[in-house]
PDB file of C-alpha atoms in Angstrom:
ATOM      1  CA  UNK A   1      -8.045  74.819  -6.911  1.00 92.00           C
ATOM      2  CA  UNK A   2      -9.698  73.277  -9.825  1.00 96.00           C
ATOM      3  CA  UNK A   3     -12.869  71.319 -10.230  1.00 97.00           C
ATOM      4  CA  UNK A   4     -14.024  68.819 -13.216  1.00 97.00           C
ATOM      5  CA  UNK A   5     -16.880  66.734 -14.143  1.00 97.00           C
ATOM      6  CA  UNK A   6     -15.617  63.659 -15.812  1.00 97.00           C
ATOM      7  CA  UNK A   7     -17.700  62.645 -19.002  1.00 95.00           C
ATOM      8  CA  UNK A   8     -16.566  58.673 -19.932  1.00 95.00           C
ATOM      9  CA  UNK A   9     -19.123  56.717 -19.609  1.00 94.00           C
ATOM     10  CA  UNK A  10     -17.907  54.896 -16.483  1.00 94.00           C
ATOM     11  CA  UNK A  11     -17.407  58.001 -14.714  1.00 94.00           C
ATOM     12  CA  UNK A  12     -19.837  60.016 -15.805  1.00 95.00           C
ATOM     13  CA  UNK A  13     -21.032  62.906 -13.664  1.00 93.00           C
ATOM     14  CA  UNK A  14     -17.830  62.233 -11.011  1.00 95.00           C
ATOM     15  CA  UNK A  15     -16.897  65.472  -9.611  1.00 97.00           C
ATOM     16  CA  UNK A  16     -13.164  66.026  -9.147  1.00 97.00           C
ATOM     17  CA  UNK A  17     -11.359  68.896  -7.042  1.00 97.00           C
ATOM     18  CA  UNK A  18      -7.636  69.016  -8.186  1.00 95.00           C
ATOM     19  CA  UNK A  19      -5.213  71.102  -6.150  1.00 93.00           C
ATOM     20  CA  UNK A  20      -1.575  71.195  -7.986  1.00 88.00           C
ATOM     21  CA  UNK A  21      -0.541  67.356  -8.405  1.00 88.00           C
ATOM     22  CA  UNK A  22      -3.410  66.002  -5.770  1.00 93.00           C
ATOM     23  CA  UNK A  23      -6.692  64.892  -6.846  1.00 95.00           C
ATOM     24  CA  UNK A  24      -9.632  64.529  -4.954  1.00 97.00           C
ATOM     25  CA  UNK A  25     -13.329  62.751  -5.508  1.00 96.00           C
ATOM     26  CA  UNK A  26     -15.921  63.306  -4.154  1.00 94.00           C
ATOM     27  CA  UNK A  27     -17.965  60.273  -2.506  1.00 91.00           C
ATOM     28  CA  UNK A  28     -21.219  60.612  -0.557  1.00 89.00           C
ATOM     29  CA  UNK A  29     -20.263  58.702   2.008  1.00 92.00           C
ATOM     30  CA  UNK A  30     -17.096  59.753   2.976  1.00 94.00           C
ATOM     31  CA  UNK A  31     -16.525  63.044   1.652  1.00 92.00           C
ATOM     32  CA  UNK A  32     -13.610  63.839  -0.648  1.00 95.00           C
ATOM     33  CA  UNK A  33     -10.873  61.040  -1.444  1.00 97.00           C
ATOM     34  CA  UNK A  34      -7.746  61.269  -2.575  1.00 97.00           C
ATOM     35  CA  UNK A  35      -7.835  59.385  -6.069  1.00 96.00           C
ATOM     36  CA  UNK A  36      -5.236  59.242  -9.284  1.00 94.00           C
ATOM     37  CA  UNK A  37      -7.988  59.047 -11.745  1.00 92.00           C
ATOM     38  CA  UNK A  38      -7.422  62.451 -13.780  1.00 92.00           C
ATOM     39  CA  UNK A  39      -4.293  61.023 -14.699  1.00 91.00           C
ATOM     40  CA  UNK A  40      -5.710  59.033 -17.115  1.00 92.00           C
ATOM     41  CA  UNK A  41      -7.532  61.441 -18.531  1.00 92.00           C
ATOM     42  CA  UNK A  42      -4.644  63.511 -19.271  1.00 90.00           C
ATOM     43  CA  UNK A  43      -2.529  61.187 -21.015  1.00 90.00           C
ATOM     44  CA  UNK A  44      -2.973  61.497 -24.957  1.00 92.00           C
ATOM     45  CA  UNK A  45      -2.847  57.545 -25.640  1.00 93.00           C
ATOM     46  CA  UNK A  46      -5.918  56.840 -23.051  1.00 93.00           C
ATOM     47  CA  UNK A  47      -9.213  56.261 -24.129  1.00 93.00           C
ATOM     48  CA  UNK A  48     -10.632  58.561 -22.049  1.00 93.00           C
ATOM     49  CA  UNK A  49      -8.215  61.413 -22.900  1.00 95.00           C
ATOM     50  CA  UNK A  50      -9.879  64.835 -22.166  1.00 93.00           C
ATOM     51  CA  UNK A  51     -13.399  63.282 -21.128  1.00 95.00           C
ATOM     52  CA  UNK A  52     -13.670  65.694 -18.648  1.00 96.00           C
ATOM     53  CA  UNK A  53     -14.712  69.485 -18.453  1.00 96.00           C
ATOM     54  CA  UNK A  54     -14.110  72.262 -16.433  1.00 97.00           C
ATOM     55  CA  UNK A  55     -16.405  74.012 -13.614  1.00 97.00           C
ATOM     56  CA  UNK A  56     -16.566  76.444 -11.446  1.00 97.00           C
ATOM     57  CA  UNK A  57     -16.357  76.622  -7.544  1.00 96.00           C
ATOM     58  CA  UNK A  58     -19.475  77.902  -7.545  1.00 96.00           C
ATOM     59  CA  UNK A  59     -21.104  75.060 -10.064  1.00 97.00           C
ATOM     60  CA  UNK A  60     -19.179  72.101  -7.989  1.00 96.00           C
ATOM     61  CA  UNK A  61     -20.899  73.071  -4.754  1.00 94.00           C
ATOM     62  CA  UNK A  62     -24.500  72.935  -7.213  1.00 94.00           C
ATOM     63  CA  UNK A  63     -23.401  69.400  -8.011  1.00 91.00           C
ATOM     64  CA  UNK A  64     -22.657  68.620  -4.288  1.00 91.00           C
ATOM     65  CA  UNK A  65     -25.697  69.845  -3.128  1.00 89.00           C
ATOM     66  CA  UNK A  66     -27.954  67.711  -6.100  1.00 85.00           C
ATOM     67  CA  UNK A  67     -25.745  64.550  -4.187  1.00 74.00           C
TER      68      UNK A  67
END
């Protein structure tokens, strides 16, 4: 399992857990949702390629618990 912080400016600060092919958001409300959105941010012609970094396990659940 992977986690990301995307970095465009619409997205900013939107934590993403990625397992294999699935994505996942998190939401406040509702917990984590299943969402496509990293695919865009993977595809070299996009805007928004690689607006995104990296974190931990450990630094995702810091960024839940600041939600």
């Amino acid at each position: 399992m992977s986690y990301y912080v995307l970095n465009d400016y619409e997205h900013r600060g939107t934590l993403i857990r990625s397992e294999g092919r699935k994505s996942f958001k998190y939401d406040k409300e509702r917990g984590w949702v299943r969402t496509g959105i990293m695919a865009q941010f993977r595809f070299p012609d996009s805007p928004v390629y690689d607006s995104y970094y990296e974190v931990t396990e450990e630094e995702a659940n810091k960024i839940l618990e600041q939600k």
